[in-house]
Tab-separated table of N, CA, C and O in Angstrom:
chain	number	residue	atom	x	y	z
M	1	UNK	N	107.523	123.494	86.810
M	1	UNK	CA	106.790	122.656	85.883
M	1	UNK	C	107.050	121.175	86.144
M	1	UNK	O	106.185	120.356	85.940
M	2	UNK	N	108.264	120.865	86.616
M	2	UNK	CA	108.595	119.479	86.906
M	2	UNK	C	107.689	118.912	87.988
M	2	UNK	O	107.285	117.753	87.930
M	3	UNK	N	107.354	119.713	88.987
M	3	UNK	CA	106.462	119.273	90.051
M	3	UNK	C	105.070	118.951	89.537
M	3	UNK	O	104.423	118.012	90.012
M	4	UNK	N	104.604	119.707	88.568
M	4	UNK	CA	103.300	119.463	87.969
M	4	UNK	C	103.261	118.102	87.292
M	4	UNK	O	102.332	117.326	87.491
M	5	UNK	N	104.280	117.799	86.483
M	5	UNK	CA	104.324	116.518	85.777
M	5	UNK	C	104.462	115.353	86.750
M	5	UNK	O	103.886	114.289	86.533
M	6	UNK	N	105.198	115.562	87.818
M	6	UNK	CA	105.327	114.524	88.833
M	6	UNK	C	103.981	114.253	89.493
M	6	UNK	O	103.600	113.097	89.697
M	7	UNK	N	103.245	115.306	89.810
M	7	UNK	CA	101.927	115.150	90.419
M	7	UNK	C	100.962	114.434	89.475
M	7	UNK	O	100.215	113.537	89.890
M	8	UNK	N	100.983	114.810	88.193
M	8	UNK	CA	100.117	114.160	87.208
M	8	UNK	C	100.475	112.679	87.088
M	8	UNK	O	99.589	111.813	87.029
M	9	UNK	N	101.768	112.380	87.079
M	9	UNK	CA	102.218	110.990	86.995
M	9	UNK	C	101.683	110.173	88.167
M	9	UNK	O	101.162	109.079	87.989
M	10	UNK	N	101.811	110.708	89.384
M	10	UNK	CA	101.358	109.981	90.570
M	10	UNK	C	99.854	109.797	90.568
M	10	UNK	O	99.354	108.731	90.929
M	11	UNK	N	99.111	110.814	90.184
M	11	UNK	CA	97.646	110.701	90.153
M	11	UNK	C	97.216	109.633	89.147
M	11	UNK	O	96.381	108.776	89.452
M	12	UNK	N	97.806	109.670	87.948
M	12	UNK	CA	97.452	108.666	86.943
M	12	UNK	C	97.877	107.266	87.363
M	12	UNK	O	97.181	106.294	87.087
M	13	UNK	N	99.000	107.162	88.035
M	13	UNK	CA	99.443	105.860	88.495
M	13	UNK	C	98.502	105.293	89.550
M	13	UNK	O	98.190	104.096	89.548
M	14	UNK	N	98.011	106.137	90.431
M	14	UNK	CA	97.054	105.680	91.438
M	14	UNK	C	95.739	105.262	90.784
M	14	UNK	O	95.159	104.226	91.141
M	15	UNK	N	95.277	106.031	89.805
M	15	UNK	CA	94.058	105.658	89.076
M	15	UNK	C	94.268	104.330	88.358
M	15	UNK	O	93.389	103.466	88.342
M	16	UNK	N	95.447	104.157	87.787
M	16	UNK	CA	95.777	102.911	87.089
M	16	UNK	C	95.745	101.729	88.048
M	16	UNK	O	95.196	100.674	87.728
M	17	UNK	N	96.301	101.889	89.231
M	17	UNK	CA	96.301	100.814	90.218
M	17	UNK	C	94.875	100.491	90.664
M	17	UNK	O	94.512	99.317	90.816
M	18	UNK	N	94.049	101.511	90.822
M	18	UNK	CA	92.646	101.280	91.187
M	18	UNK	C	91.927	100.504	90.089
M	18	UNK	O	91.127	99.602	90.358
M	19	UNK	N	92.231	100.822	88.829
M	19	UNK	CA	91.633	100.085	87.711
M	19	UNK	C	92.089	98.628	87.722
M	19	UNK	O	91.284	97.719	87.481
M	20	UNK	N	93.355	98.398	88.013
M	20	UNK	CA	93.864	97.024	88.061
M	20	UNK	C	93.206	96.261	89.214
M	20	UNK	O	92.848	95.085	89.060
M	21	UNK	N	93.030	96.908	90.354
M	21	UNK	CA	92.332	96.275	91.476
M	21	UNK	C	90.941	95.834	91.051
M	21	UNK	O	90.513	94.695	91.290
M	22	UNK	N	90.233	96.738	90.399
M	22	UNK	CA	88.882	96.434	89.931
M	22	UNK	C	88.894	95.297	88.920
M	22	UNK	O	88.035	94.408	88.951
M	23	UNK	N	89.879	95.328	88.028
M	23	UNK	CA	89.987	94.261	87.036
M	23	UNK	C	90.247	92.908	87.663
M	23	UNK	O	89.606	91.909	87.310
M	24	UNK	N	91.180	92.836	88.601
M	24	UNK	CA	91.462	91.567	89.276
M	24	UNK	C	90.228	91.061	90.030
M	24	UNK	O	89.928	89.866	90.018
M	25	UNK	N	89.555	91.983	90.661
M	25	UNK	CA	88.370	91.599	91.434
M	25	UNK	C	87.278	91.047	90.511
M	25	UNK	O	86.622	90.050	90.843
M	26	UNK	N	87.095	91.674	89.355
M	26	UNK	CA	86.062	91.228	88.412
M	26	UNK	C	86.476	89.985	87.633
M	26	UNK	O	85.697	89.067	87.465
M	27	UNK	N	87.704	89.979	87.083
M	27	UNK	CA	88.154	88.857	86.239
M	27	UNK	C	88.316	87.581	87.023
M	27	UNK	O	87.868	86.524	86.619
M	28	UNK	N	89.072	87.688	88.101
M	28	UNK	CA	89.517	86.500	88.808
M	28	UNK	C	88.707	86.206	90.063
M	28	UNK	O	88.887	85.159	90.671
M	29	UNK	N	87.846	87.135	90.436
M	29	UNK	CA	87.052	86.946	91.638
M	29	UNK	C	87.891	86.949	92.908
M	29	UNK	O	87.514	86.351	93.910
M	30	UNK	N	89.037	87.618	92.834
M	30	UNK	CA	89.944	87.661	93.985
M	30	UNK	C	89.372	88.520	95.092
M	30	UNK	O	88.652	89.491	94.855
M	31	UNK	N	89.762	88.187	96.295
M	31	UNK	CA	89.484	88.996	97.463
M	31	UNK	C	90.088	90.379	97.223
M	31	UNK	O	91.122	90.511	96.580
M	32	UNK	N	89.477	91.410	97.762
M	32	UNK	CA	89.932	92.779	97.518
M	32	UNK	C	91.341	93.016	98.055
M	32	UNK	O	92.141	93.733	97.442
M	33	UNK	N	91.694	92.376	99.166
M	33	UNK	CA	93.029	92.558	99.744
M	33	UNK	C	94.095	91.974	98.820
M	33	UNK	O	95.128	92.616	98.560
M	34	UNK	N	93.855	90.789	98.301
M	34	UNK	CA	94.797	90.158	97.363
M	34	UNK	C	94.890	90.999	96.091
M	34	UNK	O	95.978	91.211	95.551
M	35	UNK	N	93.771	91.510	95.615
M	35	UNK	CA	93.760	92.360	94.427
M	35	UNK	C	94.591	93.615	94.644
M	35	UNK	O	95.331	94.037	93.752
M	36	UNK	N	94.487	94.224	95.806
M	36	UNK	CA	95.251	95.440	96.116
M	36	UNK	C	96.742	95.149	96.123
M	36	UNK	O	97.541	95.901	95.555
M	37	UNK	N	97.126	94.042	96.748
M	37	UNK	CA	98.551	93.700	96.824
M	37	UNK	C	99.139	93.495	95.435
M	37	UNK	O	100.175	94.080	95.087
M	38	UNK	N	98.491	92.665	94.614
M	38	UNK	CA	99.025	92.395	93.283
M	38	UNK	C	98.945	93.617	92.373
M	38	UNK	O	99.843	93.853	91.566
M	39	UNK	N	97.887	94.411	92.495
M	39	UNK	CA	97.766	95.618	91.675
M	39	UNK	C	98.837	96.634	92.027
M	39	UNK	O	99.375	97.316	91.154
M	40	UNK	N	99.173	96.751	93.306
M	40	UNK	CA	100.222	97.686	93.725
M	40	UNK	C	101.575	97.274	93.156
M	40	UNK	O	102.377	98.123	92.771
M	41	UNK	N	101.825	95.993	93.078
M	41	UNK	CA	103.086	95.513	92.510
M	41	UNK	C	103.103	95.722	91.003
M	41	UNK	O	104.057	96.279	90.450
M	42	UNK	N	102.055	95.304	90.335
M	42	UNK	CA	102.004	95.392	88.869
M	42	UNK	C	101.892	96.839	88.390
M	42	UNK	O	102.445	97.191	87.349
M	43	UNK	N	101.203	97.669	89.142
M	43	UNK	CA	100.954	99.045	88.717
M	43	UNK	C	102.195	99.893	88.544
M	43	UNK	O	102.170	100.900	87.846
M	44	UNK	N	103.306	99.530	89.142
M	44	UNK	CA	104.511	100.341	89.066
M	44	UNK	C	105.413	99.967	87.897
M	44	UNK	O	106.428	100.610	87.673
M	45	UNK	N	105.056	98.937	87.141
M	45	UNK	CA	105.806	98.586	85.942
M	45	UNK	C	105.129	99.251	84.742
M	45	UNK	O	103.964	98.963	84.458
M	46	UNK	N	105.843	100.138	84.032
M	46	UNK	CA	105.180	100.957	83.010
M	46	UNK	C	104.381	100.185	81.961
M	46	UNK	O	103.202	100.462	81.791
M	47	UNK	N	104.955	99.235	81.275
M	47	UNK	CA	104.210	98.557	80.209
M	47	UNK	C	103.121	97.650	80.758
M	47	UNK	O	101.978	97.690	80.298
M	48	UNK	N	103.474	96.843	81.719
M	48	UNK	CA	102.502	95.911	82.292
M	48	UNK	C	101.395	96.678	83.012
M	48	UNK	O	100.211	96.361	82.861
M	49	UNK	N	101.773	97.695	83.780
M	49	UNK	CA	100.787	98.485	84.505
M	49	UNK	C	99.816	99.204	83.593
M	49	UNK	O	98.617	99.258	83.861
M	50	UNK	N	100.337	99.739	82.485
M	50	UNK	CA	99.468	100.423	81.527
M	50	UNK	C	98.483	99.446	80.893
M	50	UNK	O	97.283	99.712	80.818
M	51	UNK	N	98.995	98.304	80.450
M	51	UNK	CA	98.130	97.299	79.837
M	51	UNK	C	97.066	96.812	80.814
M	51	UNK	O	95.884	96.738	80.486
M	52	UNK	N	97.491	96.502	82.033
M	52	UNK	CA	96.545	96.012	83.024
M	52	UNK	C	95.566	97.111	83.449
M	52	UNK	O	94.408	96.822	83.762
M	53	UNK	N	96.026	98.361	83.474
M	53	UNK	CA	95.129	99.471	83.777
M	53	UNK	C	94.038	99.612	82.727
M	53	UNK	O	92.866	99.826	83.059
M	54	UNK	N	94.422	99.479	81.470
M	54	UNK	CA	93.436	99.542	80.376
M	54	UNK	C	92.441	98.395	80.515
M	54	UNK	O	91.221	98.596	80.447
M	55	UNK	N	92.957	97.190	80.739
M	55	UNK	CA	92.066	96.040	80.865
M	55	UNK	C	91.159	96.156	82.100
M	55	UNK	O	89.983	95.792	82.038
M	56	UNK	N	91.701	96.671	83.186
M	56	UNK	CA	90.896	96.853	84.393
M	56	UNK	C	89.788	97.875	84.195
M	56	UNK	O	88.667	97.685	84.668
M	57	UNK	N	90.105	98.958	83.485
M	57	UNK	CA	89.078	99.973	83.221
M	57	UNK	C	87.987	99.427	82.307
M	57	UNK	O	86.806	99.728	82.492
M	58	UNK	N	88.379	98.616	81.339
M	58	UNK	CA	87.394	98.049	80.405
M	58	UNK	C	86.539	96.994	81.097
M	58	UNK	O	85.312	97.036	81.046
M	59	UNK	N	87.199	96.043	81.752
M	59	UNK	CA	86.468	94.927	82.359
M	59	UNK	C	85.833	95.298	83.704
M	59	UNK	O	84.722	94.892	83.994
M	60	UNK	N	86.562	96.031	84.523
M	60	UNK	CA	86.067	96.344	85.859
M	60	UNK	C	85.103	97.514	85.911
M	60	UNK	O	84.152	97.513	86.693
M	61	UNK	N	85.388	98.536	85.103
M	61	UNK	CA	84.570	99.747	85.138
M	61	UNK	C	83.583	99.839	83.984
M	61	UNK	O	82.758	100.750	83.951
M	62	UNK	N	83.705	98.957	82.992
M	62	UNK	CA	82.792	98.972	81.855
M	62	UNK	C	83.082	100.055	80.824
M	62	UNK	O	82.207	100.435	80.055
M	63	UNK	N	84.325	100.559	80.805
M	63	UNK	CA	84.690	101.575	79.827
M	63	UNK	C	84.893	100.944	78.461
M	63	UNK	O	85.107	99.747	78.323
M	64	UNK	N	84.856	101.783	77.439
M	64	UNK	CA	85.249	101.363	76.097
M	64	UNK	C	86.776	101.341	76.036
M	64	UNK	O	87.447	102.052	76.774
M	65	UNK	N	87.319	100.538	75.108
M	65	UNK	CA	88.774	100.454	74.990
M	65	UNK	C	89.396	101.811	74.674
M	65	UNK	O	90.428	102.173	75.236
M	66	UNK	N	88.787	102.560	73.771
M	66	UNK	CA	89.390	103.836	73.372
M	66	UNK	C	89.455	104.808	74.546
M	66	UNK	O	90.394	105.595	74.650
M	67	UNK	N	88.471	104.759	75.440
M	67	UNK	CA	88.488	105.649	76.599
M	67	UNK	C	89.628	105.283	77.549
M	67	UNK	O	90.358	106.159	78.031
M	68	UNK	N	89.777	104.011	77.799
M	68	UNK	CA	90.829	103.555	78.700
M	68	UNK	C	92.212	103.811	78.107
M	68	UNK	O	93.135	104.233	78.819
M	69	UNK	N	92.364	103.592	76.819
M	69	UNK	CA	93.653	103.833	76.165
M	69	UNK	C	94.004	105.314	76.216
M	69	UNK	O	95.150	105.674	76.503
M	70	UNK	N	93.026	106.183	75.953
M	70	UNK	CA	93.298	107.621	76.025
M	70	UNK	C	93.747	108.052	77.413
M	70	UNK	O	94.593	108.930	77.553
M	71	UNK	N	93.196	107.444	78.436
M	71	UNK	CA	93.578	107.820	79.790
M	71	UNK	C	94.958	107.289	80.169
M	71	UNK	O	95.778	108.017	80.707
M	72	UNK	N	95.246	106.049	79.847
M	72	UNK	CA	96.432	105.403	80.383
M	72	UNK	C	97.650	105.379	79.463
M	72	UNK	O	98.764	105.222	79.946
M	73	UNK	N	97.505	105.524	78.167
M	73	UNK	CA	98.646	105.314	77.275
M	73	UNK	C	99.498	106.563	77.081
M	73	UNK	O	100.700	106.465	76.863
M	74	UNK	N	98.932	107.759	77.177
M	74	UNK	CA	99.721	108.955	76.853
M	74	UNK	C	100.886	109.181	77.796
M	74	UNK	O	101.948	109.618	77.351
M	75	UNK	N	100.798	108.887	79.114
M	75	UNK	CA	101.999	109.067	79.944
M	75	UNK	C	103.129	108.121	79.529
M	75	UNK	O	104.300	108.501	79.547
M	76	UNK	N	102.770	106.912	79.139
M	76	UNK	CA	103.773	105.952	78.688
M	76	UNK	C	104.465	106.454	77.421
M	76	UNK	O	105.688	106.382	77.298
M	77	UNK	N	103.699	106.988	76.493
M	77	UNK	CA	104.272	107.534	75.257
M	77	UNK	C	105.197	108.703	75.573
M	77	UNK	O	106.297	108.811	75.016
M	78	UNK	N	104.779	109.583	76.480
M	78	UNK	CA	105.632	110.717	76.850
M	78	UNK	C	106.928	110.270	77.523
M	78	UNK	O	107.992	110.825	77.249
M	79	UNK	N	106.856	109.270	78.372
M	79	UNK	CA	108.059	108.764	79.030
M	79	UNK	C	109.035	108.217	78.001
M	79	UNK	O	110.237	108.505	78.032
M	80	UNK	N	108.540	107.423	77.063
M	80	UNK	CA	109.421	106.880	76.029
M	80	UNK	C	109.971	107.975	75.124
M	80	UNK	O	111.133	107.960	74.748
M	81	UNK	N	109.129	108.958	74.786
M	81	UNK	CA	109.574	110.050	73.921
M	81	UNK	C	110.682	110.855	74.585
M	81	UNK	O	111.738	111.090	73.994
M	82	UNK	N	110.439	111.281	75.831
M	82	UNK	CA	111.444	112.096	76.511
M	82	UNK	C	112.682	111.294	76.880
M	82	UNK	O	113.788	111.830	76.899
M	83	UNK	N	112.523	110.014	77.160
M	83	UNK	CA	113.687	109.163	77.405
M	83	UNK	C	114.548	109.025	76.173
M	83	UNK	O	115.783	109.122	76.239
M	84	UNK	N	113.920	108.828	75.025
M	84	UNK	CA	114.653	108.732	73.771
M	84	UNK	C	115.297	110.062	73.423
M	84	UNK	O	116.461	110.110	73.009
M	85	UNK	N	114.571	111.146	73.591
M	85	UNK	CA	115.106	112.473	73.314
M	85	UNK	C	116.316	112.760	74.195
M	85	UNK	O	117.331	113.283	73.722
M	86	UNK	N	116.231	112.395	75.457
M	86	UNK	CA	117.346	112.596	76.372
M	86	UNK	C	118.566	111.780	75.958
M	86	UNK	O	119.695	112.275	75.985
M	87	UNK	N	118.340	110.541	75.551
M	87	UNK	CA	119.457	109.688	75.125
M	87	UNK	C	120.114	110.232	73.865
M	87	UNK	O	121.349	110.239	73.739
M	88	UNK	N	119.311	110.703	72.928
M	88	UNK	CA	119.851	111.237	71.667
M	88	UNK	C	120.630	112.518	71.915
M	88	UNK	O	121.736	112.693	71.405
M	89	UNK	N	120.072	113.421	72.703
M	89	UNK	CA	120.777	114.673	72.968
M	89	UNK	C	122.060	114.421	73.768
M	89	UNK	O	123.074	115.093	73.545
M	90	UNK	N	122.032	113.454	74.667
M	90	UNK	CA	123.232	113.093	75.419
M	90	UNK	C	124.308	112.534	74.498
M	90	UNK	O	125.474	112.858	74.620
M	91	UNK	N	123.884	111.723	73.561
M	91	UNK	CA	124.810	111.105	72.614
M	91	UNK	C	125.491	112.187	71.766
M	91	UNK	O	126.706	112.154	71.548
M	92	UNK	N	124.715	113.150	71.263
M	92	UNK	CA	125.284	114.187	70.398
M	92	UNK	C	126.042	115.251	71.167
M	92	UNK	O	126.919	115.909	70.620
M	93	UNK	N	125.716	115.449	72.428
M	93	UNK	CA	126.430	116.473	73.186
M	93	UNK	C	127.834	116.005	73.603
M	93	UNK	O	128.683	116.823	73.889
M	94	UNK	N	128.069	114.739	73.604
M	94	UNK	CA	129.388	114.208	73.948
M	94	UNK	C	130.360	114.308	72.796
M	94	UNK	O	131.566	114.278	72.988
M	95	UNK	N	129.861	114.388	71.607
M	95	UNK	CA	130.754	114.428	70.427
M	95	UNK	C	131.141	115.832	70.064
M	95	UNK	O	130.820	116.822	70.328
């Protein structure tokens, strides 16, 4: 099951980076190569990448905000949830 979640994470991250590329190209009128470089850097930071992915999907692809949020925000929520759960269980298992 861990492999499945890893694959889903990578696929969504690549889609997010593509959305950021599109957003940079549309918003700033950047050359596609410059957009790819900056999107690849920004896309790997969870909060910034998610926000920029949502904005790229809305501005670059013409999506509605709710559609972009549904696609990009749930992995971030799961990461924070499981990270917090892991920290709490670790804290209580030591005592």
